[in-house]
Short mmCIF file of C-alpha atoms and ligand atoms in Angstrom, two decimals:
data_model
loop_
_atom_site.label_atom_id
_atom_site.label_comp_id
_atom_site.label_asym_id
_atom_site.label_seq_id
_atom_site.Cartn_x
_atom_site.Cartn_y
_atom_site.Cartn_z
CA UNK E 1 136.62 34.42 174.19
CA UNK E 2 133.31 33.28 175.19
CA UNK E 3 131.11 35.46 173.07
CA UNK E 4 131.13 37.36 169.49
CA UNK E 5 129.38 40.92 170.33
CA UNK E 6 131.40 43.39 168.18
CA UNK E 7 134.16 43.89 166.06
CA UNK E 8 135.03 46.99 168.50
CA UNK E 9 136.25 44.73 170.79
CA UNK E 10 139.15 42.47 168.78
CA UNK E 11 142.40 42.87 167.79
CA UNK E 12 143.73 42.48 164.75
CA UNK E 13 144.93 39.59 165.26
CA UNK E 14 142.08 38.16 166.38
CA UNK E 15 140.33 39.55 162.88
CA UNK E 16 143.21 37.76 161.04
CA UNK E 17 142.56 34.61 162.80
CA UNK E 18 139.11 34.76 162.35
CA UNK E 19 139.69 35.10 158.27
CA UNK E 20 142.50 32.51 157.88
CA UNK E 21 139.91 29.80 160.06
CA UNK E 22 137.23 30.81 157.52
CA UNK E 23 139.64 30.31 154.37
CA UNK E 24 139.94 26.87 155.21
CA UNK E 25 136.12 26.27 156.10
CA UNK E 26 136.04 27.84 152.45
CA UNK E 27 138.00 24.77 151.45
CA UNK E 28 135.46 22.23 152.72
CA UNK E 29 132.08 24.45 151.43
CA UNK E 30 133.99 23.82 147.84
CA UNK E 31 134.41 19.58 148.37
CA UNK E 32 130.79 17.49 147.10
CA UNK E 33 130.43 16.43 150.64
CA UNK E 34 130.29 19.69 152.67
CA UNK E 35 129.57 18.72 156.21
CA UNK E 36 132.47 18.40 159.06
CA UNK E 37 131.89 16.21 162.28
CA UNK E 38 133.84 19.20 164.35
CA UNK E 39 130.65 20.73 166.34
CA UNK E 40 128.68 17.57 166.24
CA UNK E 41 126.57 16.85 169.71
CA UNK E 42 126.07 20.99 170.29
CA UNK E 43 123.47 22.88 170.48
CA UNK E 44 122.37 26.12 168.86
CA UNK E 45 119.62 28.32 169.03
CA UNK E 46 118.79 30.83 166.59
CA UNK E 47 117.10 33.97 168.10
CA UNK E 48 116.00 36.37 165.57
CA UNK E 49 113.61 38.90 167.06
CA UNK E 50 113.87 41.14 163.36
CA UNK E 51 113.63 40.09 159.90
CA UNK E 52 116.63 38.46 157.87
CA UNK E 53 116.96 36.06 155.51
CA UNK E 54 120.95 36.25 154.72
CA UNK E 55 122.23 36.04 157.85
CA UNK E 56 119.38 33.54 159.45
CA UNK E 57 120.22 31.26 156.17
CA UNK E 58 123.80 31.03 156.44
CA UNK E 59 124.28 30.92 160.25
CA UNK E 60 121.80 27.77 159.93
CA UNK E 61 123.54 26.01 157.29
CA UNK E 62 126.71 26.90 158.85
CA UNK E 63 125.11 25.40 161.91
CA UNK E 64 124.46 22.43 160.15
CA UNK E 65 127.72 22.16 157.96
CA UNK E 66 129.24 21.84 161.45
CA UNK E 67 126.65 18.81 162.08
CA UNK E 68 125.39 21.10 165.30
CA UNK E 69 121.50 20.49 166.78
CA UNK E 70 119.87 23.49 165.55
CA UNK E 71 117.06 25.34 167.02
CA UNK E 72 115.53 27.95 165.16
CA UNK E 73 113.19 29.76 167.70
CA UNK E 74 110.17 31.29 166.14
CA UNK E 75 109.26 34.46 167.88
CA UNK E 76 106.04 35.50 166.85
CA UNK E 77 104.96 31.58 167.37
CA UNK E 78 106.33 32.12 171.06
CA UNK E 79 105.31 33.27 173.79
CA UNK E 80 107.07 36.10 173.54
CA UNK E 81 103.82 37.70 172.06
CA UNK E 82 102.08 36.43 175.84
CA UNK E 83 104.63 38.89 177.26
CA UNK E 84 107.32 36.60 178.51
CA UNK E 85 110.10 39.05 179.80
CA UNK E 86 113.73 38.22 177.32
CA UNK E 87 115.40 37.43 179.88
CA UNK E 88 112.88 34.38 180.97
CA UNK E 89 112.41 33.87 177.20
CA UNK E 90 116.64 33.36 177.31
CA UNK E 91 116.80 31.36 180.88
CA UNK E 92 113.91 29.05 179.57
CA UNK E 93 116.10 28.37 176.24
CA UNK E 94 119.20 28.11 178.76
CA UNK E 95 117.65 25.36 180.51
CA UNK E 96 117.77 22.58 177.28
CA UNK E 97 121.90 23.12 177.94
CA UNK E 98 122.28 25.27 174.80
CA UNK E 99 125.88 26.01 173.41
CA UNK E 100 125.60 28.58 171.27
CA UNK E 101 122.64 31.71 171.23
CA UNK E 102 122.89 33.33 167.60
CA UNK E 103 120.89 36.93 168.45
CA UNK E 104 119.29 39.46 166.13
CA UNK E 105 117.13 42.23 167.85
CA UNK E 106 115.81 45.61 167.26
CA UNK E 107 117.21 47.17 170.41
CA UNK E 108 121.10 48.02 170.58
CA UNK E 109 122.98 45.83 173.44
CA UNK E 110 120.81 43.33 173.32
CA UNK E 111 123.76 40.31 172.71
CA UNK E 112 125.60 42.10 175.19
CA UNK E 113 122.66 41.78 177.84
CA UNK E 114 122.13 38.26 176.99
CA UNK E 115 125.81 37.19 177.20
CA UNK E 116 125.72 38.15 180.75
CA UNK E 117 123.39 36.25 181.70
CA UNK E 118 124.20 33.12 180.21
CA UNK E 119 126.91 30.47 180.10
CA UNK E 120 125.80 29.74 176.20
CA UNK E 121 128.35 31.80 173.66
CA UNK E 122 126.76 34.40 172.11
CA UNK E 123 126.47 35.99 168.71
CA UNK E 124 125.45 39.11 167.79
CA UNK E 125 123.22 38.89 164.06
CA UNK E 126 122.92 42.30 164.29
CA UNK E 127 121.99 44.68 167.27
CA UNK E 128 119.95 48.05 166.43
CA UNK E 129 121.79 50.55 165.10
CA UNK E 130 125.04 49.00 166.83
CA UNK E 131 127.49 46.26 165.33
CA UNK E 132 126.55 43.09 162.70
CA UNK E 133 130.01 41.43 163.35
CA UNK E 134 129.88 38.90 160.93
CA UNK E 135 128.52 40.74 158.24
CA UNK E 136 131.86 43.12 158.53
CA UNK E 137 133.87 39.58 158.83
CA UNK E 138 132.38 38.53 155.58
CA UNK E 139 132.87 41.66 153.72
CA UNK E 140 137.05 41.77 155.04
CA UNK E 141 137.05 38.03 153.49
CA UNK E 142 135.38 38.78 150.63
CA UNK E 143 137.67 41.84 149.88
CA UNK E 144 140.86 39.81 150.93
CA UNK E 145 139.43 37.43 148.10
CA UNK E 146 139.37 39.63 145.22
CA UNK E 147 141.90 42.28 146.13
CA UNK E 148 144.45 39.98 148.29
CA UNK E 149 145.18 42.79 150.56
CA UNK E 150 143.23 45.24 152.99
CA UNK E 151 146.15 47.27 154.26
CA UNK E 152 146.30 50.33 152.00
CA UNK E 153 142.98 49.92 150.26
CA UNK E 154 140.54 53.25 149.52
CA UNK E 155 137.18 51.65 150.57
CA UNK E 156 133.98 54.34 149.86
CA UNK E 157 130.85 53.35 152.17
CA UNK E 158 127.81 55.02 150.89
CA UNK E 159 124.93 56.19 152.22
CA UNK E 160 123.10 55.92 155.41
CA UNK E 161 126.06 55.40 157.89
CA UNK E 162 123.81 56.69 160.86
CA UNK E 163 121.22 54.02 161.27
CA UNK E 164 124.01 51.45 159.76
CA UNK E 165 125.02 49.00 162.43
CA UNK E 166 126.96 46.82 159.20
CA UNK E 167 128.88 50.78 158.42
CA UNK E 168 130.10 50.58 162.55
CA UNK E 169 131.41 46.82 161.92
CA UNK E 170 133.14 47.45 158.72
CA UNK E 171 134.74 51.00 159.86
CA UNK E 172 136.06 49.25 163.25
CA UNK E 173 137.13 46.07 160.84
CA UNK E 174 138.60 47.92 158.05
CA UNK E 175 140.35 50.01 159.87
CA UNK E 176 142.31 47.98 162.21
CA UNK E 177 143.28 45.89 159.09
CA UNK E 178 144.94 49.38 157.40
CA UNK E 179 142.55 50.43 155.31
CA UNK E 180 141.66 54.01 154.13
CA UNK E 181 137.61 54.43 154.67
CA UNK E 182 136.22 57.06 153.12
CA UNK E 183 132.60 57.69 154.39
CA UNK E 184 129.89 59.38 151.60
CA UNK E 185 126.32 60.39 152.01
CA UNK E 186 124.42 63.62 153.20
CA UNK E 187 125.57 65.61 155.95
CA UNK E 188 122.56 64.46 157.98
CA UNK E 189 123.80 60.59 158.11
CA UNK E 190 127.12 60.54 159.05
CA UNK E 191 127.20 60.71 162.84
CA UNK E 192 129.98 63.12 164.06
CA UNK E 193 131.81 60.26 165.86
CA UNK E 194 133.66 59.73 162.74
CA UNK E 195 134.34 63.21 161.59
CA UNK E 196 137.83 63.21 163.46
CA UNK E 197 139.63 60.00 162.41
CA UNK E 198 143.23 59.62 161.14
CA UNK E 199 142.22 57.10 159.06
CA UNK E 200 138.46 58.04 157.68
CA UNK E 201 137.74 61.00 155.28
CA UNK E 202 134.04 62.35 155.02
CA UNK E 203 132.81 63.52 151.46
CA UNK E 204 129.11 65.02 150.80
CA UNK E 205 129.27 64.68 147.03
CA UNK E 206 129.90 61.49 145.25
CA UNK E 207 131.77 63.15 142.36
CA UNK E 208 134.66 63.30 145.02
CA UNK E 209 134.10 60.67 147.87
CA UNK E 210 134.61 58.00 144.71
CA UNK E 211 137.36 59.40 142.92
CA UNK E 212 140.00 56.37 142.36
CA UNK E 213 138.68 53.86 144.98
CA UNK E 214 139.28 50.06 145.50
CA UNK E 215 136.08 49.20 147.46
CA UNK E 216 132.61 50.88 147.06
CA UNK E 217 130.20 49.64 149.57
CA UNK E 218 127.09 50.99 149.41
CA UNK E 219 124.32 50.78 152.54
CA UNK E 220 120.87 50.20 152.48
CA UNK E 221 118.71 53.00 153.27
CA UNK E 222 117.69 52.38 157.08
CA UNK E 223 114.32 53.66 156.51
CA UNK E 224 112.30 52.17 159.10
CA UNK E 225 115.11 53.01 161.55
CA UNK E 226 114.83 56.42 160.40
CA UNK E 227 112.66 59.48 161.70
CA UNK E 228 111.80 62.32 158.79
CA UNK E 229 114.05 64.89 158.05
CA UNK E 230 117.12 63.52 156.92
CA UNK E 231 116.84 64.08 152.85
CA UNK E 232 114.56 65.50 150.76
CA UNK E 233 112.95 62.36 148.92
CA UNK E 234 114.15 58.81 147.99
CA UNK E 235 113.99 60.16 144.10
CA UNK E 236 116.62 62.72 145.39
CA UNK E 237 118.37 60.35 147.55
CA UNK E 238 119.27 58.35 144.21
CA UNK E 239 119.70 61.52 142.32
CA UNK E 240 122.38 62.64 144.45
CA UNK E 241 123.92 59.05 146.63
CA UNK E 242 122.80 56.58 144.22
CA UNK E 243 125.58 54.96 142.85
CA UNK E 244 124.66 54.79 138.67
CA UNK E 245 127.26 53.52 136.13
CA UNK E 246 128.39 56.56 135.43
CA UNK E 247 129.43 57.41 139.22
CA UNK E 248 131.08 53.66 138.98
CA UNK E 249 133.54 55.13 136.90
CA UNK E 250 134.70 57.95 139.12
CA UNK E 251 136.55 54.76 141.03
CA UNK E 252 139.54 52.43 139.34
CA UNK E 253 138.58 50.46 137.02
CA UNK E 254 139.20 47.08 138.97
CA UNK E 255 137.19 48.60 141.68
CA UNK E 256 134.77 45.75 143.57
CA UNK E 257 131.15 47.11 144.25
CA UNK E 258 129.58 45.14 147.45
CA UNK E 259 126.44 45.69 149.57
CA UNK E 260 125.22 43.83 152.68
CA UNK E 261 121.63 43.26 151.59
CA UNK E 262 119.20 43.85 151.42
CA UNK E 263 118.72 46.79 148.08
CA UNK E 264 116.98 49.47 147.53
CA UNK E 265 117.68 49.20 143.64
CA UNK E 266 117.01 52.49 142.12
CA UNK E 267 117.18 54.21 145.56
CA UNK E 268 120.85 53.69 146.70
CA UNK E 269 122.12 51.57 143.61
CA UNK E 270 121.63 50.90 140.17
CA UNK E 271 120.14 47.76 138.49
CA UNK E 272 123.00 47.52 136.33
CA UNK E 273 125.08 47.77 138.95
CA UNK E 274 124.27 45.72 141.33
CA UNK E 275 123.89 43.02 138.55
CA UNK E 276 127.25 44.22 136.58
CA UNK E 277 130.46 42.67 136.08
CA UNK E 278 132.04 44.52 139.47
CA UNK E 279 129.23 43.32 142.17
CA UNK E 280 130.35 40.86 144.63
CA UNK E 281 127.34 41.10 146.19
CA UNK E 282 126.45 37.23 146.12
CA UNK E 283 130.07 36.43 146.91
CA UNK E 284 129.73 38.49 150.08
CA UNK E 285 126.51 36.19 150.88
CA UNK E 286 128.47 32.75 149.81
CA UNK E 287 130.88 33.52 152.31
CA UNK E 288 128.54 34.50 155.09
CA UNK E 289 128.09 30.92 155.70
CA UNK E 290 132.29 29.94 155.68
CA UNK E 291 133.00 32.96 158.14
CA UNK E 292 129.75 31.92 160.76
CA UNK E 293 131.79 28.74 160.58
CA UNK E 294 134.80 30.19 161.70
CA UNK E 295 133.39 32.06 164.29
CA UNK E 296 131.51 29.32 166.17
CA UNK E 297 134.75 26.61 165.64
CA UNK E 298 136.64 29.65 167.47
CA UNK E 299 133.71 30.34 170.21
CA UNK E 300 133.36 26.63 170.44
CA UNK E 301 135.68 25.27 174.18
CA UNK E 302 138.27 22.77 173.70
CA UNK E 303 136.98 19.41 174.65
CA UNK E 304 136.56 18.72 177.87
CA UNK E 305 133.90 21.64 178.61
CA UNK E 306 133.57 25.18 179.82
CA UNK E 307 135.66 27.00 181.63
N1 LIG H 1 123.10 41.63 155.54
C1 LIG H 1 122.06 41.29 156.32
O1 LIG H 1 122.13 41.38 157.54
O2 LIG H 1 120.97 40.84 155.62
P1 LIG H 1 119.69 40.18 156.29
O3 LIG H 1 118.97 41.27 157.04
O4 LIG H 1 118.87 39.62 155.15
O5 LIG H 1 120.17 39.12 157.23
#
């Protein structure tokens, strides 16, 4: 496999793989000296055309616990803002005999466009309203961590699953790894692609989506993705989807609370919550950096070059 674009695209096993190389990557994040010699002399660029500050962070210390050359390419100090087309912006980059292209952008498909049109491997960081591979890797680790199983789970994802590209990942992950999803939020988020699934229930109301759960991961509220229309207010938003203590208890009581980042606190989570005794939400960002590892070491050729 040349490039990392979606989770839509792999097989279980190759999901499986992906965790297990990450577990031991885990290993070495744990030892005092936490660089590895196994990327050293390639290159990677960094190409975030949207804001982020997880996944930028941990894909450049992952980058540089693999002792690669790291570039990270400013975009608003390029000149992108002169009007340099993407694609000359990406054949320009090409030309410095780049191995890896690590791509976040606004625009669905983006990766995808970019992958064909260079010989670099490509990641997606998170494409529109599309996929944000890693980010479901991370959360599959992270709940193979504290629950040592995914087959057979109840996971809950909350909120807005519409705009979500991190909901797409996770319910193409999840799934093909056995779990039960169980998507919750208003009527006017939850796009009818998933409304027909043998293995995803939709809910409307908390006070049932929640009942007895394993997982609760609740979304960010897309809203500069979003046009008008969709709920009433944020206040109601909470009033209704935010997940409070109380709601909390609807699910078992060893249930693990995650969210991708950035919060809303107080619009689609609780304070309390997020900082209570069942977040892994900092867990889920630790391991961002062990499962961008993974995913390059797997990307990366065997020696000898590309094929
Ligand atoms: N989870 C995530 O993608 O967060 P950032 O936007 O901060 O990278």
């Amino acid at each position: 496999m040349k490039d990392l674009l979606g989770i839509r695209e792999l097989k279980k096993e190759a999901i499986e793989d992906i965790l297990k190389t990450a577990s031991a990557f885990k290993d070495v994040l744990r030892r005092d000296i936490k660089k590895v010699p196994t990327l050293r002399g390639k290159t990677v660029v960094n190409l975030f055309f949207e804001p982020s500050t997880r996944t930028r962070t941990s894909f450049e210390l992952a980058e540089k616990r693999m002792s690669m050359d790291v570039l990270n390419f400013s975009i608003p100090a390029s000149s992108v803002v002169k009007g340099e087309s993407l694609l000359d912006t990406i054949k320009t980059i090409e030309s410095y005999e780049i191995d890896f292209m690590v791509i976040r952008h606004s625009s669905s498909g983006v990766p995808n466009l970019i992958a064909a049109h260079t010989k670099a491997s490509v990641i997606n960081a998170g494409d529109g309203i599309n996929e944000h591979p890693t980010q479901a890797l991370l959360d599959a680790f992270t709940i193979m961590e504290k629950k040592g199983r995914i087959e057979g789970l109840e996971v809950a994802i909350v909120g807005d699953i519409m705009h979500s590209r991190v909901a797409r990942s996770n319910i193409y992950c999840l799934t093909r790894l056995g779990a039960k999803i169980r998507l919750i939020g208003p009527p006017t988020l939850i796009p009818a692609e998933f409304l027909s699934h043998e293995q995803i229930k939709v809910f409307y109301r908390m006070e049932e989506g929640l009942k007895d759960v394993d997982v609760i991961m609740m979304l960010r509220l897309q809203l500069e993705r979003q046009g008008k229309g969709f709920f009433p207010t944020v206040g109601e938003y909470f009033k209704i989807w935010g997940l409070t203590k109380e709601r909390l208890g609807l699910a078992k009581p060893d249930a693990i609370v995650m969210h991708p980042g950035p919060m809303n606190r107080g619009i689609e989570i609780a304070s309390e919550v997020a900082d209570g005794p069942q977040s892994v939400i900092l867990e889920q960002v630790t391991n961002g950096i062990a499962i961008r590892m993974a995913v390059m070491y797997l990307l990366s050729p065997p020696q000898g070059g590309k094929s």
